[in-house]
């Protein structure tokens, strides 16, 4: 069991999409540029109705009154954790922003190991053991945060694991926050089954999604939450709105129409989502082959714009370069690759473990024109600028053998 009360450190950026803004979304944003008022707390009706439709198409039904919007996933998650009493559980590793949210609120937070095949969802038996130990020590575990499509590991948890973990959590009286930011970035959607915890435990799961995962640019902060259609869900939604209001965490007025347009998923948006997932999947697979080729380890990436590599097998060579922990590994690879390469310590892994998150965005091209070409190419790995970027990456890793 691991409880973290360390200082809040600045976090690494989310994996960079590396792609230009979709012109259709830019046009909607431009048309709304003269809006001078922010959205009301939790988002206006149009925005929440668009989010309702987005989830309805994914089998999660309910009215817009069950939905809240916020300017990004960090204030939204902070408000959600604040709305719950008790201690917080989350998988190890987990997104870099999760633990700081609990720290800011002074909330005890515990990380639970994940199974060998994936990240994002805790091992059910380890979860039960952690709950037992926390209670034995006088704690009050009340909340589990998880991500079926995961940052940092880029894996998608198998449905049977999601079911077992959720049943264990609900059986112990935990409410579940399911971060589904990356669900639309699955590289092979026909071969990968993604089960939302809300599909199997609808009364005990709040779903959140940051639109920058797949639908909107990372520079446009907007996230949405879907609460259970229960009395308890209504209370949690009201408390969350209270916190967002106190924080002044309101959605920017000009941003709301473009976010609603993206959530409506017109054909241009759907095509961009498909193209981006395919491109990042192809590049991530090439990065994965390179990582394995130098003798390091990584689970096959299934979603997102990154993968999570364990360079532990290269420890001797890294030590000769003065790299003995993940903080030093982050500094070395960030300098060598010229792109943010956050170490595993930022995601809750032990400092001594030589793990890093490698992003695919910087490999797609150095200019908007190159990145657009990568997006539409039938064989993006054969483009000269992608080949050069992957070659530089391979050379940097080959030095660590």
Short mmCIF file of C-alpha atoms in Angstrom, two decimals:
data_model
loop_
_atom_site.label_atom_id
_atom_site.label_comp_id
_atom_site.label_asym_id
_atom_site.label_seq_id
_atom_site.Cartn_x
_atom_site.Cartn_y
_atom_site.Cartn_z
CA UNK A 1 0.00 0.00 0.00
CA UNK A 2 1.30 3.42 -0.92
CA UNK A 3 0.12 6.73 0.47
CA UNK A 4 1.63 9.88 -0.95
CA UNK A 5 1.74 13.16 0.95
CA UNK A 6 4.71 14.61 -0.94
CA UNK A 7 4.83 18.16 -2.26
CA UNK A 8 2.85 19.20 -5.31
CA UNK A 9 5.26 19.37 -8.25
CA UNK A 10 4.57 20.86 -11.62
CA UNK A 11 3.26 18.14 -13.86
CA UNK A 12 4.30 17.19 -17.38
CA UNK A 13 2.06 18.24 -20.26
CA UNK A 14 -0.45 15.76 -21.63
CA UNK A 15 0.78 13.92 -24.74
CA UNK A 16 0.89 16.45 -27.57
CA UNK A 17 -1.45 15.67 -30.47
CA UNK A 18 1.06 17.22 -32.84
CA UNK A 19 -1.74 17.98 -35.31
CA UNK A 20 -3.20 21.25 -36.64
CA UNK A 21 -6.60 22.51 -35.53
CA UNK A 22 -9.50 21.14 -37.56
CA UNK A 23 -10.61 24.08 -39.78
CA UNK A 24 -14.30 23.41 -39.13
CA UNK A 25 -13.81 23.79 -35.36
CA UNK A 26 -11.68 26.90 -35.84
CA UNK A 27 -14.49 28.46 -37.90
CA UNK A 28 -17.06 27.82 -35.14
CA UNK A 29 -14.72 29.30 -32.53
CA UNK A 30 -14.11 32.37 -34.70
CA UNK A 31 -17.83 32.92 -35.18
CA UNK A 32 -18.30 32.95 -31.39
CA UNK A 33 -15.32 35.19 -30.65
CA UNK A 34 -17.50 38.17 -29.72
CA UNK A 35 -19.24 36.33 -26.87
CA UNK A 36 -18.40 38.34 -23.75
CA UNK A 37 -19.91 36.14 -21.05
CA UNK A 38 -18.68 32.85 -19.65
CA UNK A 39 -20.98 29.84 -19.62
CA UNK A 40 -23.00 29.43 -16.41
CA UNK A 41 -21.48 27.13 -13.76
CA UNK A 42 -21.48 23.58 -15.13
CA UNK A 43 -22.07 24.72 -18.72
CA UNK A 44 -25.10 25.99 -20.61
CA UNK A 45 -27.95 23.86 -21.90
CA UNK A 46 -26.62 23.60 -25.48
CA UNK A 47 -23.22 22.35 -24.34
CA UNK A 48 -24.70 19.86 -21.88
CA UNK A 49 -27.18 18.60 -24.47
CA UNK A 50 -24.30 17.98 -26.88
CA UNK A 51 -22.48 16.01 -24.18
CA UNK A 52 -25.67 14.05 -23.51
CA UNK A 53 -25.84 13.07 -27.18
CA UNK A 54 -22.16 12.10 -27.21
CA UNK A 55 -22.66 9.67 -24.31
CA UNK A 56 -26.02 8.48 -25.62
CA UNK A 57 -24.27 7.25 -28.78
CA UNK A 58 -21.97 5.22 -26.52
CA UNK A 59 -24.80 3.54 -24.67
CA UNK A 60 -24.75 5.80 -21.60
CA UNK A 61 -28.19 7.35 -21.45
CA UNK A 62 -29.53 10.17 -19.30
CA UNK A 63 -30.70 13.79 -19.47
CA UNK A 64 -28.44 16.87 -19.74
CA UNK A 65 -29.35 17.67 -16.13
CA UNK A 66 -26.93 14.89 -15.11
CA UNK A 67 -23.99 16.57 -16.88
CA UNK A 68 -21.46 19.21 -15.80
CA UNK A 69 -18.87 20.99 -17.95
CA UNK A 70 -15.68 22.64 -16.71
CA UNK A 71 -12.60 24.35 -18.20
CA UNK A 72 -10.44 21.22 -18.34
CA UNK A 73 -10.10 17.92 -16.55
CA UNK A 74 -7.95 19.20 -13.69
CA UNK A 75 -10.49 21.62 -12.15
CA UNK A 76 -13.24 19.10 -12.88
CA UNK A 77 -11.48 16.24 -11.10
CA UNK A 78 -10.55 18.55 -8.22
CA UNK A 79 -14.21 19.49 -7.81
CA UNK A 80 -15.31 15.85 -8.00
CA UNK A 81 -12.82 14.69 -5.36
CA UNK A 82 -13.81 17.63 -3.16
CA UNK A 83 -17.47 16.65 -3.52
CA UNK A 84 -16.75 13.22 -2.00
CA UNK A 85 -15.75 12.59 1.57
CA UNK A 86 -13.10 10.08 2.58
CA UNK A 87 -9.89 8.71 1.12
CA UNK A 88 -9.07 8.28 -2.57
CA UNK A 89 -7.73 5.16 -4.30
CA UNK A 90 -6.15 5.11 -7.75
CA UNK A 91 -4.04 2.72 -9.82
CA UNK A 92 -0.26 2.76 -10.02
CA UNK A 93 0.87 4.19 -12.35
CA UNK A 94 -1.81 6.82 -12.96
CA UNK A 95 -2.09 10.16 -14.78
CA UNK A 96 0.30 12.74 -13.41
CA UNK A 97 -2.48 15.13 -12.38
CA UNK A 98 -4.45 12.76 -10.16
CA UNK A 99 -2.30 12.58 -7.05
CA UNK A 100 -1.76 16.36 -6.88
CA UNK A 101 -5.54 16.86 -6.81
CA UNK A 102 -5.82 14.78 -3.65
CA UNK A 103 -2.78 16.53 -2.15
CA UNK A 104 -4.26 19.97 -2.75
CA UNK A 105 -7.38 18.92 -0.86
CA UNK A 106 -5.38 17.33 1.96
CA UNK A 107 -7.07 14.05 1.12
CA UNK A 108 -5.27 10.75 1.88
CA UNK A 109 -4.63 8.96 -1.42
CA UNK A 110 -3.44 5.40 -1.99
CA UNK A 111 -2.21 3.77 -5.16
CA UNK A 112 -3.13 0.19 -5.98
CA UNK A 113 -0.99 -2.04 -8.25
CA UNK A 114 -2.33 -2.85 -11.70
CA UNK A 115 -2.25 -6.33 -13.26
CA UNK A 116 0.49 -7.39 -15.66
CA UNK A 117 -1.59 -7.07 -18.82
CA UNK A 118 -2.66 -3.42 -18.54
CA UNK A 119 -2.67 -0.21 -16.56
CA UNK A 120 -5.46 2.16 -15.59
CA UNK A 121 -7.53 -0.31 -13.58
CA UNK A 122 -6.36 -1.76 -10.24
CA UNK A 123 -5.92 -5.46 -9.70
CA UNK A 124 -9.18 -6.50 -7.96
CA UNK A 125 -7.48 -8.52 -5.22
CA UNK A 126 -4.94 -5.78 -4.55
CA UNK A 127 -7.83 -3.33 -4.39
CA UNK A 128 -9.65 -5.37 -1.75
CA UNK A 129 -6.45 -5.79 0.26
CA UNK A 130 -5.73 -2.05 0.10
CA UNK A 131 -9.25 -1.18 1.27
CA UNK A 132 -8.91 -3.63 4.15
CA UNK A 133 -5.55 -2.22 5.24
CA UNK A 134 -6.65 1.41 4.97
CA UNK A 135 -9.67 0.69 7.15
CA UNK A 136 -7.56 -1.26 9.64
CA UNK A 137 -5.36 1.82 9.98
CA UNK A 138 -8.36 4.08 10.62
CA UNK A 139 -8.82 5.38 7.06
CA UNK A 140 -12.09 5.92 5.18
CA UNK A 141 -11.74 4.76 1.57
CA UNK A 142 -14.66 6.23 -0.38
CA UNK A 143 -13.54 6.91 -3.94
CA UNK A 144 -11.77 4.98 -6.72
CA UNK A 145 -10.46 6.85 -9.78
CA UNK A 146 -9.56 4.71 -12.81
CA UNK A 147 -9.14 4.91 -16.58
CA UNK A 148 -10.09 2.05 -18.88
CA UNK A 149 -8.14 3.63 -21.76
CA UNK A 150 -5.10 4.72 -19.85
CA UNK A 151 -2.55 7.47 -19.59
CA UNK A 152 0.32 6.74 -19.04
CA UNK A 153 0.39 3.07 -20.11
CA UNK A 154 -1.60 3.50 -23.38
CA UNK A 155 -3.41 0.22 -22.67
CA UNK A 156 -7.12 -0.64 -22.72
CA UNK A 157 -8.25 -2.76 -19.79
CA UNK A 158 -10.03 -6.02 -20.77
CA UNK A 159 -13.77 -6.00 -20.00
CA UNK A 160 -13.50 -8.90 -17.52
CA UNK A 161 -10.92 -6.98 -15.47
CA UNK A 162 -13.06 -3.84 -15.52
CA UNK A 163 -16.03 -5.87 -14.31
CA UNK A 164 -14.11 -7.56 -11.49
CA UNK A 165 -12.49 -4.33 -10.29
CA UNK A 166 -15.77 -2.42 -10.35
CA UNK A 167 -17.64 -5.17 -8.55
CA UNK A 168 -14.93 -5.22 -5.89
CA UNK A 169 -15.05 -1.42 -5.50
CA UNK A 170 -18.84 -1.16 -5.36
CA UNK A 171 -18.98 -4.11 -2.97
CA UNK A 172 -16.77 -2.14 -0.60
CA UNK A 173 -18.92 0.98 -0.86
CA UNK A 174 -16.59 2.97 -3.13
CA UNK A 175 -17.87 5.42 -5.70
CA UNK A 176 -16.00 5.20 -9.04
CA UNK A 177 -14.78 8.06 -11.19
CA UNK A 178 -14.07 6.68 -14.67
CA UNK A 179 -11.79 8.94 -16.72
CA UNK A 180 -12.62 8.14 -20.34
CA UNK A 181 -10.63 10.93 -21.98
CA UNK A 182 -8.82 8.49 -24.26
CA UNK A 183 -11.69 6.19 -25.23
CA UNK A 184 -11.97 7.65 -28.76
CA UNK A 185 -8.23 7.31 -29.44
CA UNK A 186 -8.18 3.49 -29.57
CA UNK A 187 -5.79 2.53 -32.36
CA UNK A 188 -7.69 -0.54 -33.58
CA UNK A 189 -11.34 0.02 -32.60
CA UNK A 190 -12.52 -3.11 -34.43
CA UNK A 191 -10.11 -5.28 -32.46
CA UNK A 192 -10.38 -3.62 -29.03
CA UNK A 193 -13.41 -3.87 -26.75
CA UNK A 194 -13.75 -0.94 -24.35
CA UNK A 195 -16.23 -1.36 -21.51
CA UNK A 196 -17.16 1.71 -19.50
CA UNK A 197 -17.65 1.04 -15.77
CA UNK A 198 -20.87 3.05 -16.11
CA UNK A 199 -22.29 0.37 -18.38
CA UNK A 200 -22.13 -2.24 -15.62
CA UNK A 201 -22.48 -0.10 -12.46
CA UNK A 202 -24.65 2.81 -13.63
CA UNK A 203 -25.62 3.93 -10.11
CA UNK A 204 -22.08 4.01 -8.77
CA UNK A 205 -19.98 5.60 -11.54
CA UNK A 206 -19.31 9.18 -12.56
CA UNK A 207 -17.73 9.40 -16.03
CA UNK A 208 -15.41 12.26 -16.99
CA UNK A 209 -13.85 13.10 -20.32
CA UNK A 210 -11.44 15.83 -21.39
CA UNK A 211 -12.32 16.78 -24.96
CA UNK A 212 -8.64 17.30 -25.79
CA UNK A 213 -8.23 13.52 -25.76
CA UNK A 214 -9.75 13.23 -29.24
CA UNK A 215 -12.24 15.97 -30.12
CA UNK A 216 -10.65 19.38 -29.60
CA UNK A 217 -7.17 20.96 -29.47
CA UNK A 218 -5.28 20.67 -26.21
CA UNK A 219 -5.18 24.48 -25.96
CA UNK A 220 -8.99 24.64 -25.69
CA UNK A 221 -9.67 23.56 -22.08
CA UNK A 222 -12.98 21.77 -21.69
CA UNK A 223 -14.06 18.61 -19.89
CA UNK A 224 -17.42 17.09 -19.08
CA UNK A 225 -18.74 14.82 -16.34
CA UNK A 226 -21.75 12.52 -16.39
CA UNK A 227 -23.30 11.72 -13.00
CA UNK A 228 -25.47 8.72 -12.07
CA UNK A 229 -29.21 9.25 -12.35
CA UNK A 230 -29.77 8.70 -8.63
CA UNK A 231 -30.46 10.86 -5.60
CA UNK A 232 -26.85 10.41 -4.54
CA UNK A 233 -25.73 11.41 -8.05
CA UNK A 234 -27.79 14.61 -7.85
CA UNK A 235 -26.17 15.48 -4.51
CA UNK A 236 -22.68 14.89 -5.92
CA UNK A 237 -23.48 16.99 -8.97
CA UNK A 238 -24.71 19.86 -6.79
CA UNK A 239 -21.59 19.70 -4.62
CA UNK A 240 -19.38 19.62 -7.71
CA UNK A 241 -21.12 22.71 -9.08
CA UNK A 242 -20.58 24.46 -5.73
CA UNK A 243 -16.82 23.78 -5.93
CA UNK A 244 -16.54 24.84 -9.58
CA UNK A 245 -18.42 28.04 -8.76
CA UNK A 246 -16.15 28.76 -5.79
CA UNK A 247 -13.11 28.22 -8.02
CA UNK A 248 -14.51 30.41 -10.77
CA UNK A 249 -13.97 27.41 -13.03
CA UNK A 250 -16.35 28.42 -15.82
CA UNK A 251 -16.22 27.42 -19.48
CA UNK A 252 -15.16 30.32 -21.71
CA UNK A 253 -18.11 31.68 -23.67
CA UNK A 254 -16.47 31.60 -27.12
CA UNK A 255 -15.24 28.05 -26.55
CA UNK A 256 -18.63 26.51 -25.73
CA UNK A 257 -20.08 26.48 -29.30
CA UNK A 258 -17.00 24.78 -30.78
CA UNK A 259 -16.97 22.23 -27.97
CA UNK A 260 -20.67 21.53 -28.51
CA UNK A 261 -20.01 21.18 -32.25
CA UNK A 262 -17.21 18.69 -31.60
CA UNK A 263 -19.37 16.71 -29.16
CA UNK A 264 -22.03 16.51 -31.87
CA UNK A 265 -19.49 14.57 -33.96
CA UNK A 266 -20.24 15.78 -37.47
CA UNK A 267 -18.47 13.87 -40.24
CA UNK A 268 -15.41 16.16 -40.33
CA UNK A 269 -14.83 15.61 -36.62
CA UNK A 270 -15.37 11.85 -36.88
CA UNK A 271 -12.94 11.63 -39.79
CA UNK A 272 -10.28 13.62 -37.92
CA UNK A 273 -10.69 11.34 -34.88
CA UNK A 274 -10.28 8.24 -37.07
CA UNK A 275 -7.28 9.66 -38.92
CA UNK A 276 -5.53 10.80 -35.72
CA UNK A 277 -6.07 7.48 -33.94
CA UNK A 278 -4.77 5.56 -36.96
CA UNK A 279 -1.71 7.81 -37.33
CA UNK A 280 -0.74 7.76 -33.66
CA UNK A 281 -1.33 4.02 -33.60
CA UNK A 282 1.04 3.43 -36.53
CA UNK A 283 3.76 5.63 -35.02
CA UNK A 284 3.29 4.20 -31.53
CA UNK A 285 3.69 0.68 -32.92
CA UNK A 286 6.97 1.74 -34.57
CA UNK A 287 8.19 3.28 -31.31
CA UNK A 288 7.20 0.09 -29.49
CA UNK A 289 9.25 -2.02 -31.91
CA UNK A 290 12.24 0.24 -31.33
CA UNK A 291 11.90 0.03 -27.55
CA UNK A 292 11.78 -3.77 -27.66
CA UNK A 293 14.62 -3.84 -30.17
CA UNK A 294 17.08 -2.26 -27.72
CA UNK A 295 16.10 -4.73 -25.00
CA UNK A 296 13.72 -2.50 -23.03
CA UNK A 297 10.13 -3.37 -22.13
CA UNK A 298 6.72 -1.87 -22.91
CA UNK A 299 3.17 -3.11 -23.18
CA UNK A 300 1.84 -2.83 -26.75
CA UNK A 301 0.16 0.61 -27.04
CA UNK A 302 -3.56 0.40 -27.74
CA UNK A 303 -4.79 3.98 -27.33
CA UNK A 304 -3.62 7.55 -27.03
CA UNK A 305 -0.55 9.40 -28.25
CA UNK A 306 2.17 7.74 -26.22
CA UNK A 307 3.49 4.54 -24.70
CA UNK A 308 5.08 3.65 -21.38
CA UNK A 309 8.56 2.15 -21.54
CA UNK A 310 10.55 0.34 -18.84
CA UNK A 311 14.28 0.78 -19.42
CA UNK A 312 15.20 -1.30 -16.38
CA UNK A 313 16.97 -3.94 -18.53
CA UNK A 314 19.35 -1.16 -19.67
CA UNK A 315 20.20 -0.12 -16.11
CA UNK A 316 23.95 -0.87 -16.35
CA UNK A 317 24.48 1.25 -19.47
CA UNK A 318 22.28 4.04 -18.06
CA UNK A 319 24.27 4.05 -14.82
CA UNK A 320 27.45 4.51 -16.85
CA UNK A 321 25.80 7.63 -18.32
CA UNK A 322 24.95 8.90 -14.83
CA UNK A 323 21.29 7.85 -15.02
CA UNK A 324 20.18 5.90 -11.94
CA UNK A 325 16.52 6.82 -11.42
CA UNK A 326 13.48 7.99 -13.39
CA UNK A 327 14.12 11.66 -12.65
CA UNK A 328 17.58 11.46 -14.20
CA UNK A 329 16.17 9.36 -17.03
CA UNK A 330 13.57 12.05 -17.72
CA UNK A 331 16.26 14.72 -17.90
CA UNK A 332 18.51 12.60 -20.12
CA UNK A 333 15.86 11.58 -22.65
CA UNK A 334 14.12 14.97 -22.72
CA UNK A 335 17.46 16.52 -23.63
CA UNK A 336 18.42 13.76 -26.07
CA UNK A 337 15.04 13.55 -27.83
CA UNK A 338 14.24 17.27 -27.70
CA UNK A 339 10.71 16.56 -26.46
CA UNK A 340 9.09 16.15 -23.02
CA UNK A 341 9.77 12.61 -21.78
CA UNK A 342 8.34 12.46 -18.25
CA UNK A 343 9.70 9.83 -15.90
CA UNK A 344 7.61 7.23 -14.14
CA UNK A 345 7.92 9.03 -10.77
CA UNK A 346 5.44 11.60 -12.10
CA UNK A 347 2.84 8.86 -12.50
CA UNK A 348 3.32 7.35 -9.06
CA UNK A 349 5.90 4.72 -9.97
CA UNK A 350 8.90 4.27 -7.71
CA UNK A 351 11.73 6.71 -8.36
CA UNK A 352 14.21 3.85 -8.75
CA UNK A 353 12.21 2.28 -11.58
CA UNK A 354 13.57 3.41 -14.96
CA UNK A 355 10.25 4.11 -16.67
CA UNK A 356 9.22 6.93 -19.00
CA UNK A 357 6.25 8.01 -21.08
CA UNK A 358 7.23 8.44 -24.72
CA UNK A 359 4.97 10.63 -26.88
CA UNK A 360 4.24 10.14 -30.57
CA UNK A 361 3.21 13.74 -31.32
CA UNK A 362 6.77 15.08 -31.79
CA UNK A 363 7.42 12.38 -34.42
CA UNK A 364 4.68 13.50 -36.81
CA UNK A 365 6.53 16.44 -38.37
CA UNK A 366 8.17 19.77 -37.55
CA UNK A 367 5.74 22.03 -39.43
CA UNK A 368 1.94 22.21 -39.80
CA UNK A 369 2.30 21.14 -43.45
CA UNK A 370 4.31 18.05 -42.50
CA UNK A 371 1.83 17.11 -39.79
CA UNK A 372 -1.12 17.48 -42.19
CA UNK A 373 0.71 15.25 -44.66
CA UNK A 374 1.27 12.66 -41.92
CA UNK A 375 -2.43 12.74 -41.09
CA UNK A 376 -3.62 11.95 -44.61
CA UNK A 377 -0.81 9.69 -45.89
CA UNK A 378 -1.70 6.09 -46.66
CA UNK A 379 1.70 5.01 -45.33
CA UNK A 380 2.81 7.71 -42.86
CA UNK A 381 5.87 5.74 -41.72
CA UNK A 382 7.28 6.06 -45.25
CA UNK A 383 7.16 9.87 -45.28
CA UNK A 384 10.70 11.31 -45.19
CA UNK A 385 10.06 13.56 -42.17
CA UNK A 386 8.51 10.70 -40.16
CA UNK A 387 11.33 8.35 -41.17
CA UNK A 388 13.90 10.93 -40.02
CA UNK A 389 12.15 11.47 -36.69
CA UNK A 390 11.89 7.74 -36.00
CA UNK A 391 15.54 7.30 -36.99
CA UNK A 392 16.62 9.99 -34.51
CA UNK A 393 14.53 8.31 -31.83
CA UNK A 394 16.05 4.90 -32.59
CA UNK A 395 19.56 6.35 -32.45
CA UNK A 396 18.93 7.93 -29.05
CA UNK A 397 17.67 4.63 -27.64
CA UNK A 398 20.40 2.59 -29.30
CA UNK A 399 22.97 4.61 -27.33
CA UNK A 400 21.51 3.10 -24.15
CA UNK A 401 22.25 -0.52 -25.03
#
